[in-house]
Short mmCIF file of C-alpha atoms in Angstrom, two decimals:
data_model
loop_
_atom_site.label_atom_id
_atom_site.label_comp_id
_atom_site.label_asym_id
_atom_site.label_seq_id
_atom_site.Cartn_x
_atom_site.Cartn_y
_atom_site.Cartn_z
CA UNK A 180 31.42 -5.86 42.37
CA UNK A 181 28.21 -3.68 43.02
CA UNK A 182 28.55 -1.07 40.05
CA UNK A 183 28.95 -4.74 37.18
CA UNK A 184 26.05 -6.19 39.08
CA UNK A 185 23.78 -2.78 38.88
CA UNK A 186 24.97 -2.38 35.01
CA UNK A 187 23.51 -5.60 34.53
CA UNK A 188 20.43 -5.39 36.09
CA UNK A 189 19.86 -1.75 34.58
CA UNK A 190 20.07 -3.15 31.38
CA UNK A 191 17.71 -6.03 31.85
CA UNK A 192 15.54 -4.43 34.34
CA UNK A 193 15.46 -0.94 34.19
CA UNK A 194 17.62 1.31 36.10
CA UNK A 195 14.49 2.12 38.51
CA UNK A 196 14.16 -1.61 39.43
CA UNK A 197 18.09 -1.57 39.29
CA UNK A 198 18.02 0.64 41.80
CA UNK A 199 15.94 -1.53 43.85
CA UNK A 200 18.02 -4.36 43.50
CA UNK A 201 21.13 -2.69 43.97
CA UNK A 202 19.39 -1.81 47.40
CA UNK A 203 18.06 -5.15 48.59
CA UNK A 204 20.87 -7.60 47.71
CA UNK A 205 23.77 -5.47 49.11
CA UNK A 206 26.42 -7.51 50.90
CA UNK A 207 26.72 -8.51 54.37
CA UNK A 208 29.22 -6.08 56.07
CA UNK A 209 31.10 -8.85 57.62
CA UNK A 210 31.36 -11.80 55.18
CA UNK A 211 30.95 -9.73 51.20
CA UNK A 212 28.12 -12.65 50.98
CA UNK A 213 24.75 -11.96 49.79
CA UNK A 214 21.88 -11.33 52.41
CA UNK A 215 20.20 -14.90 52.50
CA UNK A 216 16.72 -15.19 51.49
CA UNK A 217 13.96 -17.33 52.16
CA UNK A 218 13.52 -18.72 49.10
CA UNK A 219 14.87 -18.09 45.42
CA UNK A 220 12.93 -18.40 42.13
CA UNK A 221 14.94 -18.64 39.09
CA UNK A 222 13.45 -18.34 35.65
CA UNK A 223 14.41 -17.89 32.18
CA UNK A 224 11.06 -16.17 31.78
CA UNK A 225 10.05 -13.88 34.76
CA UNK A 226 7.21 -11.87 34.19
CA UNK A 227 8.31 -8.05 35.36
CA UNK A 228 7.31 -4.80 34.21
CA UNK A 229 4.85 -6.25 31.25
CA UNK A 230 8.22 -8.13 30.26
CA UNK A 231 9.22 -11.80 30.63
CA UNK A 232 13.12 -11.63 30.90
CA UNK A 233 15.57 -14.04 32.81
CA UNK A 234 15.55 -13.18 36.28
CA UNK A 235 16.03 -14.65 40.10
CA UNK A 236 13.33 -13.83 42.85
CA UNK A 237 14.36 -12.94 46.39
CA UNK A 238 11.65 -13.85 49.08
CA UNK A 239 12.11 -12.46 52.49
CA UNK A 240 8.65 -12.49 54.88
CA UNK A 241 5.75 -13.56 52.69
CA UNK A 242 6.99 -10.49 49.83
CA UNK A 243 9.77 -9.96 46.83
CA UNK A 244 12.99 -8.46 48.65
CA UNK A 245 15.21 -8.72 45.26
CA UNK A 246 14.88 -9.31 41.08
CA UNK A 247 18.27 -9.77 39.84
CA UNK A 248 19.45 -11.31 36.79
CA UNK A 249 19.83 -15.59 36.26
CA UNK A 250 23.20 -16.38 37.58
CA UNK A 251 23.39 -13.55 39.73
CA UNK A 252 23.16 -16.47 42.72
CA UNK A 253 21.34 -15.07 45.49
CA UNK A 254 21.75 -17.30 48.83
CA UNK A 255 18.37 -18.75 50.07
CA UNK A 256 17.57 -21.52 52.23
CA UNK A 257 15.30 -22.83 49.34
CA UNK A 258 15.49 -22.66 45.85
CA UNK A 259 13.27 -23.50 43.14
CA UNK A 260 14.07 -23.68 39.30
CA UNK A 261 11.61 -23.40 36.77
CA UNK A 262 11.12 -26.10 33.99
CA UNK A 263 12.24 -24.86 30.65
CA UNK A 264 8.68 -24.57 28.72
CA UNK A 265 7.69 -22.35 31.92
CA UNK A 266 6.78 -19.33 32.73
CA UNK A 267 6.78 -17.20 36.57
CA UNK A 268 3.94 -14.97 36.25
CA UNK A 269 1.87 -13.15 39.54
CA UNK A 270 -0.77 -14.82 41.17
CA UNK A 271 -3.96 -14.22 39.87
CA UNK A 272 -6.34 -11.97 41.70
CA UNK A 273 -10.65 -12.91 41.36
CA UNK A 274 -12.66 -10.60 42.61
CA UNK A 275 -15.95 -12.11 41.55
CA UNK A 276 -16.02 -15.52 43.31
CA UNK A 277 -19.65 -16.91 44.91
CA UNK A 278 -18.15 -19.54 47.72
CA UNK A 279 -21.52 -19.61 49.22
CA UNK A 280 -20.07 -20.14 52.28
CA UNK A 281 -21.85 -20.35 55.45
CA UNK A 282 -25.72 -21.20 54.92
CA UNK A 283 -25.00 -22.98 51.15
CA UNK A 284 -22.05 -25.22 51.91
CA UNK A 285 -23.32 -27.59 49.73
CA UNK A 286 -23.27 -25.25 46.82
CA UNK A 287 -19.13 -24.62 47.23
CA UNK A 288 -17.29 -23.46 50.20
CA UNK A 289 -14.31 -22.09 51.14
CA UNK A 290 -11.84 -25.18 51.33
CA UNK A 291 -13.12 -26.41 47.83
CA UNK A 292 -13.40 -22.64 45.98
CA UNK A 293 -9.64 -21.70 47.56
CA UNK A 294 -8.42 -25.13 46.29
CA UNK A 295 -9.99 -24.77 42.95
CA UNK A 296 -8.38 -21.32 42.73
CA UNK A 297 -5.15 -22.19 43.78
CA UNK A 298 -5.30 -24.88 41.29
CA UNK A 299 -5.60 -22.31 38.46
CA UNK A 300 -3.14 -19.82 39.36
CA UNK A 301 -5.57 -17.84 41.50
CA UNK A 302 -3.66 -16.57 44.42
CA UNK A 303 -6.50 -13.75 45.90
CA UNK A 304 -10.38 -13.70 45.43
CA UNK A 305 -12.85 -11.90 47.01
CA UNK A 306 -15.97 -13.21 48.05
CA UNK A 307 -19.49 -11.64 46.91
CA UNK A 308 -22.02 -10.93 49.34
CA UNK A 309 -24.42 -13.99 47.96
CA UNK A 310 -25.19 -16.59 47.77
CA UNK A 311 -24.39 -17.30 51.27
CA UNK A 312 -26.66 -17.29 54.72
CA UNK A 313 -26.91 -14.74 55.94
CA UNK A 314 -25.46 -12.95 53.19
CA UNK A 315 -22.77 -10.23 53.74
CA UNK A 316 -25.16 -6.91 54.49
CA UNK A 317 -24.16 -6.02 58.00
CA UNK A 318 -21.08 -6.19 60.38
CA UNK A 319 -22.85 -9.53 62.01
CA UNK A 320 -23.16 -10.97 58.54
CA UNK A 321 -19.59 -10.41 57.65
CA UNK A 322 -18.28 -11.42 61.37
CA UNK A 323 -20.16 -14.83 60.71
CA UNK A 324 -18.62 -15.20 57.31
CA UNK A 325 -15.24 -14.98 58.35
CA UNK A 326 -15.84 -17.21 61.23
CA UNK A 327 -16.67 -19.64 58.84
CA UNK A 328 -13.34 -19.63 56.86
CA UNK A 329 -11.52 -20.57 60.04
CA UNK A 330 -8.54 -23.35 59.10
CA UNK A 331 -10.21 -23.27 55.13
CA UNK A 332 -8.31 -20.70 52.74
CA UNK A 333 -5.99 -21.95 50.66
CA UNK A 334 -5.59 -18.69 49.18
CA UNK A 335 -6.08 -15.28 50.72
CA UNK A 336 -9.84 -13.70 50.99
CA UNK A 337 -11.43 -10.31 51.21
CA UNK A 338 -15.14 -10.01 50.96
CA UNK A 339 -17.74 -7.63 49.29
CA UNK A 340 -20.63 -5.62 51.36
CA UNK A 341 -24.23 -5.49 49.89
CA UNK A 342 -26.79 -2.90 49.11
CA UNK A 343 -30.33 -4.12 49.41
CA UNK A 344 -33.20 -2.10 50.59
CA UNK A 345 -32.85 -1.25 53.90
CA UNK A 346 -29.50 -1.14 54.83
CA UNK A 347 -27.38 1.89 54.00
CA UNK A 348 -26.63 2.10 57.56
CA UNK A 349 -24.54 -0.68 57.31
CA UNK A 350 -22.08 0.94 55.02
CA UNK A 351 -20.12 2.86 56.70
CA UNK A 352 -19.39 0.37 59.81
CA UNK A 353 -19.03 -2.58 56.74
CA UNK A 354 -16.49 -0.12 54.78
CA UNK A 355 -14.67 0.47 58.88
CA UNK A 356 -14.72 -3.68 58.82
CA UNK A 357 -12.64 -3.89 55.58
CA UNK A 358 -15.21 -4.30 52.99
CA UNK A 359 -13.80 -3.99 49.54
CA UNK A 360 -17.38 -2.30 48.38
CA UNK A 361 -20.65 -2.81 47.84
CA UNK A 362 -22.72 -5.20 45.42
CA UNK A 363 -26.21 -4.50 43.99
CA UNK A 364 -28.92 -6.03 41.97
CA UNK A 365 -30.92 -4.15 39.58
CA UNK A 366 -33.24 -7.48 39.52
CA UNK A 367 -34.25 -10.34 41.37
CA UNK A 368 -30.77 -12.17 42.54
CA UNK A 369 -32.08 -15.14 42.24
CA UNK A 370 -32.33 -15.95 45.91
CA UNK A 371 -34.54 -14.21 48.58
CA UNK A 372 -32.41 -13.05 51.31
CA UNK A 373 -30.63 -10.57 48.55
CA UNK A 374 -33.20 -8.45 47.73
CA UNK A 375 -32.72 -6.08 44.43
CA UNK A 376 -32.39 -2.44 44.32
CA UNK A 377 -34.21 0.39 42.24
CA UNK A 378 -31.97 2.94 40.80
CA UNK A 379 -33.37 5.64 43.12
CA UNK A 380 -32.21 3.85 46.27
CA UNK A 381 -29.06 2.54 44.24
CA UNK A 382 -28.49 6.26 44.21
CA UNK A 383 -29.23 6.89 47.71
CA UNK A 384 -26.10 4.10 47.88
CA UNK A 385 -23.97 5.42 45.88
CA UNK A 386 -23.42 8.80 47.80
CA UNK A 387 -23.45 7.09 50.68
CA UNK A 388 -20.37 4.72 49.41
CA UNK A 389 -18.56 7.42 47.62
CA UNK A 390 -18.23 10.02 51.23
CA UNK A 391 -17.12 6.36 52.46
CA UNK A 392 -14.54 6.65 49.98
CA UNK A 393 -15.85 2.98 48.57
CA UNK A 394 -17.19 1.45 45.38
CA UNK A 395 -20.08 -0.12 44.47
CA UNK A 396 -20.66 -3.20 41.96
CA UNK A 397 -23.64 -3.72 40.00
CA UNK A 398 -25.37 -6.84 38.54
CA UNK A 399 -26.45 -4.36 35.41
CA UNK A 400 -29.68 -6.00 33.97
CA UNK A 401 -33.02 -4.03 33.78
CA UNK A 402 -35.74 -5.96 34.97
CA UNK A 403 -38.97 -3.57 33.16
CA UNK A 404 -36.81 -5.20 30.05
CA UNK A 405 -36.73 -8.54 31.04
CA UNK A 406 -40.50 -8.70 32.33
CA UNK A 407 -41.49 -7.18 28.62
CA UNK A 408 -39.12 -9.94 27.12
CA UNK A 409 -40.28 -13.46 25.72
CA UNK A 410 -40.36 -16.61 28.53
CA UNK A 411 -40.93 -19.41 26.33
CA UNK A 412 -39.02 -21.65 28.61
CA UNK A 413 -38.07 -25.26 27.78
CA UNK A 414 -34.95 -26.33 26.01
CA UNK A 415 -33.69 -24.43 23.25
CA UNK A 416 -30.89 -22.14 24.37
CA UNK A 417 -31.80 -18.99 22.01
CA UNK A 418 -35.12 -19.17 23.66
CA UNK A 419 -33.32 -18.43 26.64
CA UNK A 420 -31.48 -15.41 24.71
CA UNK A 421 -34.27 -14.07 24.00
CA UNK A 422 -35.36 -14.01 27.37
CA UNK A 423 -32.46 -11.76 28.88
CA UNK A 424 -32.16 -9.48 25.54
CA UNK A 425 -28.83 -7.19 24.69
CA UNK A 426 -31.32 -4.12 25.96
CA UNK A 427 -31.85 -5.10 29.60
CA UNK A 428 -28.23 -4.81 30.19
CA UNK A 429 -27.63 -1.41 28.39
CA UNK A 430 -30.55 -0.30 30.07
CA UNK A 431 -29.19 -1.17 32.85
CA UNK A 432 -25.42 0.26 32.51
CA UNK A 433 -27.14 3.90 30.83
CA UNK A 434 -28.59 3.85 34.55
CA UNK A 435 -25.35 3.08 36.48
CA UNK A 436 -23.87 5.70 34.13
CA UNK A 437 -25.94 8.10 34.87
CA UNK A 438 -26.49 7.82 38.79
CA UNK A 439 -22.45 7.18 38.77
CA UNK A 440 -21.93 10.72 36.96
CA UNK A 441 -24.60 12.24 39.60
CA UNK A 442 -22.64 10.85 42.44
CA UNK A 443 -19.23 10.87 42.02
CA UNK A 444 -19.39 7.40 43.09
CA UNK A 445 -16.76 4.80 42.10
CA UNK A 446 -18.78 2.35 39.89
CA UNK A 447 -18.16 -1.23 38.21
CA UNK A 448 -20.32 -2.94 36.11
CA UNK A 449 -20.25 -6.94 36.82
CA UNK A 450 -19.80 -9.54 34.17
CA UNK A 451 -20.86 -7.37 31.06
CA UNK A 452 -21.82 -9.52 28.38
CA UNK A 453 -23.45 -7.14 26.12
CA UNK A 454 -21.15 -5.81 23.88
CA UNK A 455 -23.80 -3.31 22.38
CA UNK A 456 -23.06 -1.12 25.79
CA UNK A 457 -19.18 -0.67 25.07
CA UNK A 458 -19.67 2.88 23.28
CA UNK A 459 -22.12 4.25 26.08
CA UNK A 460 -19.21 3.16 28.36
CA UNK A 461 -16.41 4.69 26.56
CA UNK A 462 -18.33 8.30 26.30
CA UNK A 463 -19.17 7.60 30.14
CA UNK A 464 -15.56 7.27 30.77
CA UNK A 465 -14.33 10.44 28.51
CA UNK A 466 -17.13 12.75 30.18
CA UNK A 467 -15.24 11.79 33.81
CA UNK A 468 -16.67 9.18 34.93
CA UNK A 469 -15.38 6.99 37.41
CA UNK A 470 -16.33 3.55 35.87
CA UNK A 471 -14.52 0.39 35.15
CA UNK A 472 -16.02 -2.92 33.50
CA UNK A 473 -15.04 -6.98 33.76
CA UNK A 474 -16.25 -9.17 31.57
CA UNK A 475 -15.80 -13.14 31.89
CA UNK A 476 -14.27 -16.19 30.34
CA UNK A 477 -17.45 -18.19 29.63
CA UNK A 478 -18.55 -14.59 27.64
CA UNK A 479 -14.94 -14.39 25.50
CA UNK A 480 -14.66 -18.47 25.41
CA UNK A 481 -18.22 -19.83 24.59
CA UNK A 482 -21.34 -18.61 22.07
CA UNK A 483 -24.60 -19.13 21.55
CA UNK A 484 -25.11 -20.97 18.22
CA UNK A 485 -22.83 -23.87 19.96
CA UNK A 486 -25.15 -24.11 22.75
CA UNK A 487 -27.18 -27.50 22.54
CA UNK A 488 -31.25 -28.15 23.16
CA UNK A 489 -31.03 -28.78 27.07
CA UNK A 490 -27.13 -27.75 28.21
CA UNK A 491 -27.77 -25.80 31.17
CA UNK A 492 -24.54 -26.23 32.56
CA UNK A 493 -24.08 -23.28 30.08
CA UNK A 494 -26.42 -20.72 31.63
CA UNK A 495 -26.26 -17.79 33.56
CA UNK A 496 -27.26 -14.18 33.63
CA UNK A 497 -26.76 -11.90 32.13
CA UNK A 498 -26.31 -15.20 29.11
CA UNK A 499 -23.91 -16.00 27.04
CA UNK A 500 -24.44 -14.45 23.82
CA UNK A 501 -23.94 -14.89 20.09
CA UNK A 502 -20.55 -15.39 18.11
CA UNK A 503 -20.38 -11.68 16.96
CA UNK A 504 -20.81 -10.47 20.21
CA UNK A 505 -18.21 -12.81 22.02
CA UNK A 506 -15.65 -11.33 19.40
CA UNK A 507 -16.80 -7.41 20.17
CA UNK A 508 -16.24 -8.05 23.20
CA UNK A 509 -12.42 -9.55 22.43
CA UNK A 510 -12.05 -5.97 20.79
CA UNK A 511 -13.69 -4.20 24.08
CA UNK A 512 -10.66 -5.57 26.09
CA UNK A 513 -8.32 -5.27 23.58
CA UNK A 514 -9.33 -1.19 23.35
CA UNK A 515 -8.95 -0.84 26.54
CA UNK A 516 -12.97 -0.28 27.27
CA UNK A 517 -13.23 -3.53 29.21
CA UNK A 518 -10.59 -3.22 31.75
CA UNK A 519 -10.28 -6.85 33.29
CA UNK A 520 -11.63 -10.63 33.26
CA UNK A 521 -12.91 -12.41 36.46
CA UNK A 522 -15.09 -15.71 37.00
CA UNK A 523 -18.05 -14.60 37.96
CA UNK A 524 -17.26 -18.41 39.74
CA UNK A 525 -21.45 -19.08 40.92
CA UNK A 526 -21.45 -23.07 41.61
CA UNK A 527 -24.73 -24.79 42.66
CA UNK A 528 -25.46 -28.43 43.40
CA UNK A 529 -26.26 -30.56 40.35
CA UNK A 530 -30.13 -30.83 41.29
CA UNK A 531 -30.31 -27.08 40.86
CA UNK A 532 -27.99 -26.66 38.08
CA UNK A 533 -30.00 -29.36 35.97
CA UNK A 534 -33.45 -28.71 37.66
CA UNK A 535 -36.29 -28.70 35.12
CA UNK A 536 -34.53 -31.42 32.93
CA UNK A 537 -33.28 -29.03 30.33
CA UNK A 538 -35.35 -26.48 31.37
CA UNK A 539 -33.33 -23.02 30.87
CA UNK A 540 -35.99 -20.93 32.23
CA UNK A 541 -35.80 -23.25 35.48
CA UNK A 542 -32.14 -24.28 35.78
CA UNK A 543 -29.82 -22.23 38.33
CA UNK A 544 -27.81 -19.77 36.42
CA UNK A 545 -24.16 -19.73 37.12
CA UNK A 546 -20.91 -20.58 35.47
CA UNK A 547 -18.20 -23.07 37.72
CA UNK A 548 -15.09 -22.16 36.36
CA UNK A 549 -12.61 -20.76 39.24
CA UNK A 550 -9.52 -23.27 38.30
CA UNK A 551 -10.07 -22.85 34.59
CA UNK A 552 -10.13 -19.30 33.99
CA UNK A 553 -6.15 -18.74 32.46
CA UNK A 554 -6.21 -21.75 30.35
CA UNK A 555 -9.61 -20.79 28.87
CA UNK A 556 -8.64 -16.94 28.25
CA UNK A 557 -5.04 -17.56 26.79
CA UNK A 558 -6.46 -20.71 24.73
CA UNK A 559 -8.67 -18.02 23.27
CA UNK A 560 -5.86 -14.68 23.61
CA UNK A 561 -3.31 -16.74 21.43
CA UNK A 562 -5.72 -18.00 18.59
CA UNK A 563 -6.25 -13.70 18.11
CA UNK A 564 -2.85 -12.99 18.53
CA UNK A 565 -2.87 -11.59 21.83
CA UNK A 566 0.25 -11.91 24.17
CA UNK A 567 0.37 -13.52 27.29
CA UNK A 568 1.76 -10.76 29.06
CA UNK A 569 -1.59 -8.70 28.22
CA UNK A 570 -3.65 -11.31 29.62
CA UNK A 571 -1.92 -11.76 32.78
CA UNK A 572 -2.36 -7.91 32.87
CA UNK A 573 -6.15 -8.27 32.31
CA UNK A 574 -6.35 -10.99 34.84
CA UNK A 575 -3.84 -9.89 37.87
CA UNK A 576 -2.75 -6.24 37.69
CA UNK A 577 -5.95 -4.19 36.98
CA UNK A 578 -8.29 -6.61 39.13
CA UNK A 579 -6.00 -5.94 41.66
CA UNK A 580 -5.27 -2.13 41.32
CA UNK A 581 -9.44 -1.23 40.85
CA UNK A 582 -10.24 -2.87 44.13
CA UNK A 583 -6.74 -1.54 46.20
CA UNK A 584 -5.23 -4.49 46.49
CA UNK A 585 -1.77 -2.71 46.27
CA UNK A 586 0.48 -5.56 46.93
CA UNK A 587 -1.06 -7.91 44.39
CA UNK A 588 -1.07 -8.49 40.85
CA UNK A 589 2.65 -7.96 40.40
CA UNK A 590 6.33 -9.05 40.29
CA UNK A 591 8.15 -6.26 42.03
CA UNK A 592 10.17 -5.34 44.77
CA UNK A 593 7.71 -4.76 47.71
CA UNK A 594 5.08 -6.80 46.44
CA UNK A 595 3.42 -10.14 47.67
CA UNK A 596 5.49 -13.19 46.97
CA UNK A 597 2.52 -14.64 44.91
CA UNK A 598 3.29 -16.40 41.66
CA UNK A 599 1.61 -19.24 39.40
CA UNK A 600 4.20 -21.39 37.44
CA UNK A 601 2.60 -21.75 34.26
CA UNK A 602 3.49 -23.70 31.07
CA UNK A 603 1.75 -22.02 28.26
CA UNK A 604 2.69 -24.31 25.74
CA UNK A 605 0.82 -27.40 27.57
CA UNK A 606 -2.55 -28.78 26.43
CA UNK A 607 -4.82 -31.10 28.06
CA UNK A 608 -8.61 -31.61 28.27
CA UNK A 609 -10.72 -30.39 30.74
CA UNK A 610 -12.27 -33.27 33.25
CA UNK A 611 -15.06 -31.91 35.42
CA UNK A 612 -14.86 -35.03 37.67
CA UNK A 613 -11.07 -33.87 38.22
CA UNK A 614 -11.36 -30.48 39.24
CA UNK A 615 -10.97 -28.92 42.49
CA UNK A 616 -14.17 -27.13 42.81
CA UNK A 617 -17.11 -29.43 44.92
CA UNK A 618 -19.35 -30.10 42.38
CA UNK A 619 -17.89 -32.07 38.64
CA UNK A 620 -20.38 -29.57 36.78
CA UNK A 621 -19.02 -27.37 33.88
CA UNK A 622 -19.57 -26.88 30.51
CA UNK A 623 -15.96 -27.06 29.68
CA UNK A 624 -15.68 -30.35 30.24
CA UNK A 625 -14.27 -32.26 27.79
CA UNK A 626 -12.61 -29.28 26.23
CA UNK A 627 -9.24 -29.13 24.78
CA UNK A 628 -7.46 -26.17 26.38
CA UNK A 629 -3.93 -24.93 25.94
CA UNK A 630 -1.54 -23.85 28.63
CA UNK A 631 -1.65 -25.64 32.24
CA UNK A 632 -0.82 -23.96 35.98
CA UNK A 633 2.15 -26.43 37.34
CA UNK A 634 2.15 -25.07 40.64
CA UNK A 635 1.10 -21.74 42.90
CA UNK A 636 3.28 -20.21 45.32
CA UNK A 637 1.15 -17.83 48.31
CA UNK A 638 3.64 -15.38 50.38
CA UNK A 639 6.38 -17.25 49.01
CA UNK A 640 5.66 -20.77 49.68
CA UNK A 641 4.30 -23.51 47.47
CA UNK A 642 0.81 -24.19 47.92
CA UNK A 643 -0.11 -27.22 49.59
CA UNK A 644 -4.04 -28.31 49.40
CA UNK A 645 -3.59 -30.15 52.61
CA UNK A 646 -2.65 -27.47 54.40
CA UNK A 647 -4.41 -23.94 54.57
CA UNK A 648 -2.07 -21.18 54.06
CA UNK A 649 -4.05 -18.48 53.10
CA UNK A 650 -5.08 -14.99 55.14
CA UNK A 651 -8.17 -12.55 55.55
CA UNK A 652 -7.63 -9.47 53.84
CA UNK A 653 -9.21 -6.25 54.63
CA UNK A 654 -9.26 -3.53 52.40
CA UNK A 655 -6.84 -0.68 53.69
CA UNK A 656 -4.60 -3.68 56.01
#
């Protein structure tokens, strides 16, 4: 019976992952049964090794113990069948999320933010360093952080360090704690208790990360640009534009570049938006640098001649830019110079987010869009042509292999037993005052999108949002 069931699997799987299988599901020495699992997930379309093929899931402990061919029958106590128009793809994995969680409840938090992201397929985030109080620059900091998610994640958590001025003796013990890096500004933040950086002392960072064996992150606008820059204010969006011009960012990223290059440092530029920088980055990358770049969905979903007088549910920094640039940017990812797609999720309350009464240059910049990001990417990925598989690469598997998250991202024997059931044909239209996140404030809403998350599985079991499943990760655990 074993060498027909390890044909099979060879030819659907691949005879390393055949191997695997041939492994896990065995038989019991006394009864020829199959080892019982603790759940089984059985698809017509599995996403495994970039492939979506017919396939059962074995979930022993929290992880994948088996991937056999449908109708092999593994024995579980639970089994769940997917619908035909769906699809079993890997949890998602965010590592830009704000929860602003303790000190700025009211802006998110963790119950809402891990909700809204298990609502969208999101099975991991990580939690930036701001916009929180304190925010996450010392070993206190990040002890009273994750104090504060006590009986609230819904999905599992790791959390980012910060570099301001002041505290590069906090890196080391913060990298000990489980940090996944380090975030810096090269500009106000936007808040006071995050101070910005210059690039000397974000160099004086960066070889302190890199003997630490870390990474840092950088907000990559140039402030000297944006100071010499226009600041009409009021209501007209390409006012705005001009305000936070193409150059402050490649400013910015020629000075990561460079200081990364000097260093040896791991370096990743945030939420790139300027497509002008993608051949500086390229020639970065094939003179050895160690660089990688995100970009976001509200940058490869939304432009600026659609912007109205007065939207600023649209705004943020570094801004969303013109038509020509959103679709440079498509071709960024689809070359490979982009290597993955996060939120950048930055809620606020709806006083700050509409502060000034249309006012761009007053308004609190930041995009709300944690449950929405895989709708709004493939709605956009399948108008160009672009597989799902590719975008469930750009939003799982490299997210999660940059930052070390080594038992994310994937559908594999070993791996987490994360998954999003997703039904990529499905359309429906965004309603802010439905979505999971605190505040009903996005400037999707009332937007058509295609492809909806039916339901997220964490370590194997279905997500519940009354009941918080999800774990602290540390990097290196």
């Amino acid at each position: 019976m074993a060498a027909p069931l390890l044909e099979r699997v060879a030819a659907s799987l691949g005879a390393q992952i055949a191997a695997e299988v041939h492994a896990e599901v065995g038989v019991d020495a006394g009864s020829g049964a199959p080892a019982p699992y603790d759940r089984v997930l059985l698809g017509e379309r599995v996403l495994v090794d970039g492939a979506f093929i017919p396939a059962e899931i074995g979930i022993r402990d929290g992880a994948i113990a088996a991937i056999v061919p449908l109708g092999t029958g593994l024995a579980s106590a639970e089994t769940d069948r997917l619908a035909p128009d769906e699809v079993l793809i890997p949890g998602l994995v965010d590592t830009h999320v704000h929860v602003n969680e303790p000190g700025r409840t009211e802006w998110e938090g963790f119950a809402s933010a891990t909700r809204s992201a298990a609502a969208g397929g999101v099975t991991t985030i990580i939690d930036m360093p701001l916009n929180s109080i304190p925010p996450t620059i010392s070993v206190a900091a990040l002890d009273e952080k994750r104090a504060a998610t006590a009986g609230q994640l819904f999905v599992d958590v790791g959390f980012w360090g910060g570099v301001v001025p002041g505290n590069a003796d906090e890196i080391e013990p913060l990298v000990a704690e489980g940090v996944f890096g380090f975030k810096s500004f090269l500009l106000p933040s936007g808040v006071d208790e995050f101070p910005h950086i210059s690039a000397d002392e974000m160099e004086v960072a960066m070889r302190r990360i890199a003997a630490a064996g870390s990474m840092l992150v950088v907000h990559a606008e140039d402030e000297h640009v944006i100071d010499g820059a226009p600041h009409k204010g009021g209501p007209s969006y390409l006012d705005f534009l001009a305000s936070r011009p193409h150059e402050a960012e490649d400013t910015a990223i020629a000075q990561v570049i460079e200081r990364a290059a000097r260093t040896g440092v791991r370096a990743h530029v945030l939420h790139l938006s300027s497509a002008d920088s993608l051949r500086q980055i390229a020639e970065a990358r094939a003179a050895g640098v160690d660089l990688s770049v995100e970009t976001c969905p509200h940058y490869l979903a939304l432009f600026a001649e659609d912007v109205a007088a007065g939207a600023t549910a649209f705004k943020c920094c570094p801004p969303i830019r013109e038509a020509s640039n959103r679709d440079a940017l498509w071709i960024g990812l689809v070359d490979g110079v982009i290597d993955f797609i996060v939120s950048d999720h930055s809620p606020s309350t709806p006083e700050l987010k509409y502060a000034g009464d249309g006012d761009f240059e007053v308004a609190w910049g930041g995009i709300a869009s944690l449950q929405l990001g895989l709708p709004l990417i493939w709605t956009e990925a399948r108008a160009r042509g672009i597989r799902l598989e590719q975008v469930v690469d750009w939003m799982s598997a490299r997210p999660a292999e940059r930052v070390g998250l080594t038992t994310k991202g994937r559908i594999a024997v070993g791996a987490s037993a994360d998954f999003a059931v997703f039904a990529p044909e499905a359309v429906f239209t965004v309603d802010a005052a439905a979505l999971e996140h605190r505040h009903p404030v996005t400037p999707y809403d009332g937007r058509e999108l295609t492809g909806v998350v039916r339901s997220t599985y964490l370590a194997g079991t279905p997500v519940d949002r009354e009941r918080a499943q999800g774990r602290m990760l540390r990097k290196n655990s």
